[in-house]
mmCIF file of C-alpha atoms in Angstrom:
data_model
loop_
_atom_site.group_PDB
_atom_site.id
_atom_site.type_symbol
_atom_site.label_atom_id
_atom_site.label_comp_id
_atom_site.label_asym_id
_atom_site.label_seq_id
_atom_site.Cartn_x
_atom_site.Cartn_y
_atom_site.Cartn_z
ATOM 1 C CA MET W 9 7.011 3.057 1.560
ATOM 2 C CA PRO W 10 4.885 0.549 -0.304
ATOM 3 C CA GLU W 11 1.738 1.884 -1.561
ATOM 4 C CA LEU W 12 -1.102 0.185 -3.469
ATOM 5 C CA PRO W 13 0.823 -0.144 -6.609
ATOM 6 C CA GLU W 14 3.865 -1.566 -4.852
ATOM 7 C CA VAL W 15 1.842 -3.970 -2.798
ATOM 8 C CA GLU W 16 0.038 -5.158 -6.092
ATOM 9 C CA THR W 17 3.546 -5.845 -7.557
ATOM 10 C CA VAL W 18 4.628 -7.760 -4.444
ATOM 11 C CA ARG W 19 1.315 -9.862 -4.843
ATOM 12 C CA LYS W 20 2.157 -10.769 -8.386
ATOM 13 C CA GLY W 21 5.734 -11.671 -7.411
ATOM 14 C CA LEU W 22 4.623 -13.882 -4.464
ATOM 15 C CA ILE W 23 2.219 -15.794 -6.652
ATOM 16 C CA SER W 24 4.994 -16.474 -9.122
ATOM 17 C CA LEU W 25 7.473 -17.488 -6.271
ATOM 18 C CA VAL W 26 5.436 -19.293 -3.483
ATOM 19 C CA LYS W 27 1.897 -20.314 -4.849
ATOM 20 C CA GLY W 28 1.385 -23.921 -4.314
ATOM 21 C CA LYS W 29 4.100 -24.346 -1.669
ATOM 22 C CA THR W 30 3.431 -25.993 1.616
ATOM 23 C CA ILE W 31 4.695 -24.612 4.847
ATOM 24 C CA THR W 32 6.650 -27.016 7.138
ATOM 25 C CA LYS W 33 7.976 -24.664 9.811
ATOM 26 C CA VAL W 34 7.716 -20.739 10.801
ATOM 27 C CA ASP W 35 10.331 -19.133 12.753
ATOM 28 C CA VAL W 36 9.335 -15.834 14.471
ATOM 29 C CA TYR W 37 12.288 -13.612 15.626
ATOM 30 C CA TRP W 38 10.080 -10.426 16.518
ATOM 31 C CA GLN W 39 6.944 -11.533 18.051
ATOM 32 C CA ARG W 40 5.102 -8.241 17.896
ATOM 33 C CA ILE W 41 4.989 -8.668 14.157
ATOM 34 C CA ILE W 42 2.466 -11.462 14.788
ATOM 35 C CA GLU W 43 -0.745 -9.617 15.715
ATOM 36 C CA MET W 44 -2.871 -12.785 16.164
ATOM 37 C CA PRO W 45 -3.239 -15.492 17.309
ATOM 38 C CA GLU W 46 -0.397 -15.917 20.081
ATOM 39 C CA VAL W 47 2.926 -16.674 18.429
ATOM 40 C CA GLU W 48 2.967 -20.328 19.516
ATOM 41 C CA THR W 49 -0.453 -20.966 18.159
ATOM 42 C CA PHE W 50 0.410 -19.224 14.819
ATOM 43 C CA GLN W 51 3.413 -21.345 14.416
ATOM 44 C CA GLN W 52 1.455 -24.612 15.096
ATOM 45 C CA GLN W 53 -1.634 -23.673 13.069
ATOM 46 C CA ILE W 54 0.292 -22.822 9.807
ATOM 47 C CA ILE W 55 2.304 -26.023 9.641
ATOM 48 C CA GLY W 56 1.151 -28.043 6.736
ATOM 49 C CA GLU W 57 -0.766 -25.194 5.139
ATOM 50 C CA THR W 58 -0.457 -24.727 1.286
ATOM 51 C CA ILE W 59 -0.447 -21.146 -0.198
ATOM 52 C CA GLU W 60 -3.197 -21.378 -2.514
ATOM 53 C CA ASP W 61 -3.390 -17.794 -3.771
ATOM 54 C CA VAL W 62 -2.296 -14.288 -2.779
ATOM 55 C CA GLU W 63 -4.874 -11.445 -2.953
ATOM 56 C CA ARG W 64 -4.780 -7.674 -2.190
ATOM 57 C CA ARG W 65 -7.189 -5.301 -0.745
ATOM 58 C CA GLY W 66 -5.819 -1.719 -0.452
ATOM 59 C CA LYS W 67 -2.399 -1.919 1.051
ATOM 60 C CA TYR W 68 -3.044 -5.335 2.604
ATOM 61 C CA LEU W 69 -1.819 -8.788 1.289
ATOM 62 C CA ILE W 70 -4.083 -11.782 1.960
ATOM 63 C CA PHE W 71 -2.400 -15.237 1.684
ATOM 64 C CA GLN W 72 -5.156 -17.711 0.843
ATOM 65 C CA LEU W 73 -4.023 -20.927 2.686
ATOM 66 C CA SER W 74 -5.656 -24.301 2.939
ATOM 67 C CA HIS W 75 -7.614 -23.644 5.936
ATOM 68 C CA TYR W 76 -6.816 -20.041 6.885
ATOM 69 C CA GLU W 77 -6.207 -16.497 5.587
ATOM 70 C CA MET W 78 -2.992 -14.624 6.547
ATOM 71 C CA VAL W 79 -3.364 -10.919 6.460
ATOM 72 C CA SER W 80 0.104 -9.031 6.113
ATOM 73 C CA HIS W 81 0.330 -5.317 6.385
ATOM 74 C CA LEU W 82 3.639 -4.150 5.181
ATOM 75 C CA ARG W 83 3.328 -0.693 6.642
ATOM 76 C CA MET W 84 6.509 1.618 6.070
ATOM 77 C CA GLU W 85 9.258 -0.616 4.907
ATOM 78 C CA GLY W 86 8.021 -4.282 5.296
ATOM 79 C CA LYS W 87 8.934 -6.543 2.339
ATOM 80 C CA TYR W 88 9.143 -10.216 1.442
ATOM 81 C CA GLU W 89 12.329 -11.910 0.213
ATOM 82 C CA PHE W 90 12.444 -15.380 -1.170
ATOM 83 C CA PHE W 91 15.208 -17.750 -1.233
ATOM 84 C CA SER W 92 15.395 -21.042 -3.059
ATOM 85 C CA GLU W 93 17.444 -22.524 -0.235
ATOM 86 C CA ALA W 94 18.445 -21.605 3.436
ATOM 87 C CA LYS W 95 20.385 -18.450 3.761
ATOM 88 C CA PRO W 96 21.665 -16.534 6.879
ATOM 89 C CA LEU W 97 19.315 -13.827 7.951
ATOM 90 C CA ASP W 98 20.054 -10.307 8.898
ATOM 91 C CA LYS W 99 18.787 -8.381 12.058
ATOM 92 C CA HIS W 100 15.829 -7.008 10.118
ATOM 93 C CA SER W 101 14.564 -10.449 9.158
ATOM 94 C CA HIS W 102 11.586 -11.148 11.639
ATOM 95 C CA VAL W 103 9.429 -14.033 10.176
ATOM 96 C CA ARG W 104 10.748 -17.125 8.171
ATOM 97 C CA PHE W 105 8.452 -19.387 6.398
ATOM 98 C CA ILE W 106 10.133 -22.659 5.371
ATOM 99 C CA PHE W 107 8.661 -24.733 2.742
ATOM 100 C CA THR W 108 8.723 -28.541 2.130
ATOM 101 C CA ASP W 109 10.982 -28.176 -0.860
ATOM 102 C CA GLY W 110 13.572 -26.192 1.215
ATOM 103 C CA SER W 111 12.927 -22.708 -0.077
ATOM 104 C CA GLU W 112 12.024 -20.062 2.191
ATOM 105 C CA LEU W 113 9.939 -16.856 2.415
ATOM 106 C CA VAL W 114 11.278 -14.171 4.799
ATOM 107 C CA TYR W 115 9.444 -11.156 6.081
ATOM 108 C CA HIS W 116 12.088 -8.221 6.330
ATOM 109 C CA ASP W 117 11.081 -4.923 7.998
ATOM 110 C CA VAL W 118 13.691 -2.287 9.210
ATOM 111 C CA ARG W 119 11.096 -0.403 11.154
ATOM 112 C CA LYS W 120 9.241 -3.399 12.562
ATOM 113 C CA PHE W 121 5.777 -1.800 12.089
ATOM 114 C CA GLY W 122 4.389 -4.280 9.819
ATOM 115 C CA ARG W 123 1.885 -6.886 11.093
ATOM 116 C CA ILE W 124 0.714 -10.459 10.335
ATOM 117 C CA ALA W 125 -2.490 -12.062 11.289
ATOM 118 C CA LEU W 126 -3.715 -15.613 10.920
ATOM 119 C CA LEU W 127 -7.639 -15.853 10.634
ATOM 120 C CA LYS W 128 -10.205 -18.575 9.942
ATOM 121 C CA LYS W 129 -10.936 -19.140 6.271
ATOM 122 C CA GLY W 130 -13.443 -16.624 4.918
ATOM 123 C CA THR W 131 -13.070 -14.127 7.747
ATOM 124 C CA ALA W 132 -10.241 -11.867 6.780
ATOM 125 C CA LYS W 133 -12.910 -9.413 5.290
ATOM 126 C CA HIS W 134 -13.877 -8.808 8.956
ATOM 127 C CA TYR W 135 -10.195 -7.975 10.007
ATOM 128 C CA LYS W 136 -10.289 -4.577 11.754
ATOM 129 C CA GLY W 137 -7.985 -2.829 9.112
ATOM 130 C CA LEU W 138 -9.910 -4.192 6.099
ATOM 131 C CA THR W 139 -13.287 -3.274 7.324
ATOM 132 C CA GLN W 140 -12.324 0.427 7.442
ATOM 133 C CA LEU W 141 -11.193 0.580 3.804
ATOM 134 C CA GLY W 142 -12.937 2.532 0.975
ATOM 135 C CA PRO W 143 -13.512 1.020 -2.492
ATOM 136 C CA GLU W 144 -10.564 0.018 -4.792
ATOM 137 C CA PRO W 145 -9.345 2.912 -7.053
ATOM 138 C CA THR W 146 -10.826 1.373 -10.166
ATOM 139 C CA ASP W 147 -13.572 2.330 -12.680
ATOM 140 C CA GLU W 148 -15.593 -0.502 -11.544
ATOM 141 C CA ASP W 149 -15.545 -0.257 -7.834
ATOM 142 C CA PHE W 150 -14.935 3.471 -7.324
ATOM 143 C CA SER W 151 -18.392 5.069 -7.614
ATOM 144 C CA LEU W 152 -18.453 8.722 -8.682
ATOM 145 C CA ALA W 153 -21.915 9.369 -6.891
ATOM 146 C CA ASP W 154 -20.643 7.904 -3.599
ATOM 147 C CA PHE W 155 -17.431 9.808 -4.034
ATOM 148 C CA LYS W 156 -19.301 13.124 -4.370
ATOM 149 C CA ASP W 157 -21.482 12.373 -1.448
ATOM 150 C CA GLN W 158 -18.437 11.687 0.911
ATOM 151 C CA LEU W 159 -16.550 14.774 -0.227
ATOM 152 C CA LYS W 160 -19.703 16.946 0.433
ATOM 153 C CA LYS W 161 -20.013 15.881 3.928
ATOM 154 C CA SER W 162 -16.455 16.703 4.839
ATOM 155 C CA VAL W 163 -14.683 19.996 5.533
ATOM 156 C CA THR W 164 -11.337 18.251 5.845
ATOM 157 C CA MET W 165 -8.554 19.354 3.570
ATOM 158 C CA ILE W 166 -8.557 16.993 0.501
ATOM 159 C CA LYS W 167 -5.100 15.544 0.952
ATOM 160 C CA PRO W 168 -5.352 14.159 4.354
ATOM 161 C CA LEU W 169 -8.981 12.944 3.504
ATOM 162 C CA LEU W 170 -7.632 10.863 0.597
ATOM 163 C CA LEU W 171 -4.904 9.519 2.697
ATOM 164 C CA ASN W 172 -7.161 8.067 5.449
ATOM 165 C CA GLN W 173 -8.115 5.041 3.207
ATOM 166 C CA LYS W 174 -11.893 5.340 4.041
ATOM 167 C CA VAL W 175 -12.992 7.283 0.921
ATOM 168 C CA VAL W 176 -10.773 5.274 -1.327
ATOM 169 C CA ALA W 177 -8.279 2.520 -0.653
ATOM 170 C CA GLY W 178 -4.454 2.461 -1.213
ATOM 171 C CA LEU W 179 -3.510 6.013 -1.651
ATOM 172 C CA GLY W 180 -0.391 7.055 0.108
ATOM 173 C CA ASN W 181 1.789 10.356 0.173
ATOM 174 C CA ILE W 182 3.252 9.938 -3.236
ATOM 175 C CA TYR W 183 0.224 9.091 -5.254
ATOM 176 C CA VAL W 184 -2.012 11.655 -3.582
ATOM 177 C CA ASP W 185 0.526 14.433 -4.460
ATOM 178 C CA GLU W 186 0.540 13.235 -8.069
ATOM 179 C CA VAL W 187 -3.278 12.873 -8.297
ATOM 180 C CA LEU W 188 -3.845 16.384 -7.076
ATOM 181 C CA TRP W 189 -1.445 17.707 -9.535
ATOM 182 C CA LEU W 190 -3.006 15.974 -12.368
ATOM 183 C CA ALA W 191 -6.560 17.049 -11.257
ATOM 184 C CA LYS W 192 -5.266 20.690 -10.673
ATOM 185 C CA ILE W 193 -6.409 20.781 -7.041
ATOM 186 C CA HIS W 194 -4.661 22.374 -4.055
ATOM 187 C CA PRO W 195 -3.945 19.754 -1.301
ATOM 188 C CA GLU W 196 -5.483 22.176 1.366
ATOM 189 C CA GLN W 197 -8.619 22.728 -0.445
ATOM 190 C CA PRO W 198 -11.504 21.576 1.561
ATOM 191 C CA ALA W 199 -13.127 18.550 0.231
ATOM 192 C CA ASN W 200 -16.761 19.942 0.384
ATOM 193 C CA SER W 201 -15.664 23.151 -1.449
ATOM 194 C CA LEU W 202 -14.860 21.119 -4.744
ATOM 195 C CA SER W 203 -17.152 21.484 -7.650
ATOM 196 C CA PRO W 204 -18.893 18.439 -9.121
ATOM 197 C CA GLN W 205 -16.661 18.884 -12.125
ATOM 198 C CA ALA W 206 -13.535 18.889 -9.897
ATOM 199 C CA VAL W 207 -14.616 15.809 -8.101
ATOM 200 C CA LYS W 208 -15.128 14.052 -11.427
ATOM 201 C CA LYS W 209 -11.467 15.086 -12.602
ATOM 202 C CA LEU W 210 -10.168 13.957 -9.252
ATOM 203 C CA ARG W 211 -11.789 10.456 -9.487
ATOM 204 C CA GLU W 212 -10.518 10.129 -12.984
ATOM 205 C CA ALA W 213 -7.128 11.119 -11.841
ATOM 206 C CA ILE W 214 -7.041 8.724 -9.020
ATOM 207 C CA ILE W 215 -7.846 5.874 -11.194
ATOM 208 C CA GLU W 216 -5.340 6.988 -13.974
ATOM 209 C CA VAL W 217 -2.494 7.469 -11.724
ATOM 210 C CA ILE W 218 -2.833 4.211 -9.698
ATOM 211 C CA ALA W 219 -3.285 2.203 -13.121
ATOM 212 C CA LYS W 220 -0.210 3.623 -14.424
ATOM 213 C CA ALA W 221 1.793 3.060 -11.302
ATOM 214 C CA LYS W 222 0.652 -0.579 -11.173
ATOM 215 C CA GLU W 223 1.680 -1.006 -14.732
ATOM 216 C CA ALA W 224 5.152 0.288 -14.013
ATOM 217 C CA GLY W 225 5.489 -1.866 -10.824
ATOM 218 C CA GLY W 226 5.211 0.926 -8.344
ATOM 219 C CA THR W 227 7.563 3.702 -7.454
ATOM 220 C CA THR W 228 11.050 3.023 -5.832
ATOM 221 C CA ILE W 229 11.880 5.622 -3.140
ATOM 222 C CA ARG W 230 15.251 4.852 -1.339
ATOM 223 C CA THR W 231 15.672 1.098 -1.386
ATOM 224 C CA TYR W 232 12.083 -0.344 -1.692
ATOM 225 C CA LEU W 233 12.203 -3.572 -3.827
ATOM 226 C CA ASN W 234 9.404 -5.903 -4.576
ATOM 227 C CA ALA W 235 9.214 -9.625 -3.788
ATOM 228 C CA LEU W 236 11.333 -10.499 -6.913
ATOM 229 C CA GLY W 237 14.053 -8.083 -5.717
ATOM 230 C CA GLU W 238 13.214 -5.534 -8.527
ATOM 231 C CA ALA W 239 12.645 -1.913 -8.310
ATOM 232 C CA GLY W 240 9.552 -0.286 -9.785
ATOM 233 C CA HIS W 241 10.066 2.565 -12.350
ATOM 234 C CA PHE W 242 7.065 4.832 -11.933
ATOM 235 C CA GLN W 243 9.422 7.245 -10.121
ATOM 236 C CA GLN W 244 10.496 8.214 -13.769
ATOM 237 C CA GLU W 245 7.007 9.506 -14.489
ATOM 238 C CA LEU W 246 6.482 11.457 -11.161
ATOM 239 C CA HIS W 247 5.519 15.160 -12.005
ATOM 240 C CA VAL W 248 5.605 16.819 -8.560
ATOM 241 C CA TYR W 249 6.516 14.234 -5.762
ATOM 242 C CA GLY W 250 10.238 14.736 -5.026
ATOM 243 C CA GLN W 251 10.574 17.400 -7.803
ATOM 244 C CA THR W 252 11.020 20.418 -5.575
ATOM 245 C CA GLY W 253 12.430 23.296 -7.673
ATOM 246 C CA LYS W 254 11.989 21.750 -10.899
ATOM 247 C CA PRO W 255 9.739 23.016 -13.519
ATOM 248 C CA CYS W 256 6.043 21.845 -13.594
ATOM 249 C CA PRO W 257 5.762 19.769 -16.750
ATOM 250 C CA ARG W 258 2.491 21.520 -17.503
ATOM 251 C CA CYS W 259 3.225 25.168 -17.053
ATOM 252 C CA GLY W 260 6.953 25.519 -16.220
ATOM 253 C CA THR W 261 6.434 27.163 -12.629
ATOM 254 C CA ALA W 262 8.797 25.715 -10.099
ATOM 255 C CA ILE W 263 7.394 22.943 -7.930
ATOM 256 C CA ILE W 264 7.278 23.684 -4.157
ATOM 257 C CA LYS W 265 7.140 21.724 -1.189
ATOM 258 C CA ILE W 266 4.833 22.567 1.849
ATOM 259 C CA LYS W 267 3.605 20.685 4.921
ATOM 260 C CA VAL W 268 -0.017 19.605 4.972
ATOM 261 C CA ALA W 269 -1.339 17.611 8.022
ATOM 262 C CA GLN W 270 2.254 16.993 8.856
ATOM 263 C CA ARG W 271 3.066 15.428 5.577
ATOM 264 C CA GLY W 272 5.661 16.712 3.027
ATOM 265 C CA THR W 273 3.456 17.751 0.169
ATOM 266 C CA HIS W 274 4.563 18.729 -3.398
ATOM 267 C CA LEU W 275 2.608 20.908 -5.890
ATOM 268 C CA CYS W 276 2.651 23.428 -8.488
ATOM 269 C CA PRO W 277 1.590 26.883 -7.086
ATOM 270 C CA HIS W 278 0.331 27.980 -10.446
ATOM 271 C CA CYS W 279 -1.728 24.965 -11.458
ATOM 272 C CA GLN W 280 -2.887 24.162 -8.098
ATOM 273 C CA LYS W 281 -4.244 27.453 -6.625
ATOM 274 C CA LEU W 282 -6.199 27.301 -3.230
ATOM 275 C CA LYS W 283 -9.638 28.571 -4.037
ATOM 276 C CA LYS W 284 -11.342 30.592 -1.334
ATOM 277 C CA VAL W 285 -14.446 29.187 0.203
#
């Protein structure tokens, strides 16, 4: 599943592959992928548009076109594939962008959960998914004071709170497990029960883990590849996610897996004790 680091890697790959290319035709094979406008209108409006840049906000890609902004949410297993010339498509290829030089960009999605929306220039920030996002997990954008205030107001367990994208953008199941291990916080700990020092450590852990994962090109679970057809290698640095039964790198205790808010969750029972409220 692509999370923020994987989407950032896709963004970089797309810039190197399709920036500056002009769209001459778009084929849509699964209409629900196109969220807005209607498919026929989408296909008409995008003809002649040049990809000027590709940006990212949280887990969303924003294609900056000549006169429009195209928002793409990969969801569970969406990915882009680039071909220098026409190639037969498989049943999971749902949208094909054909460029004036004969090359193609194909949106591929086994689950068909991803969505694409074409919006007027300068309006993507008002797109419903983007308006709900918290700050980017960087030192510059992610305010400690605001983070403390938000956690104080919530009795929700810290893991599902971090997953909802409203407190901080881009964290998914893999990275939340890694962040909580690094900060020595139990995933079921109520957010408002964390001490100011624990919140500070948690913010630092979020920034550190995401930065390292972005540098590593993301984490490859199953068959997820980026836009260049390359696998990320952050999975080699995972401390708890997918490490059930293996010794904790910090204390040696066996990593366990539990369910938290319906999500498989990995933790060290020694390092991440649930504190009584």
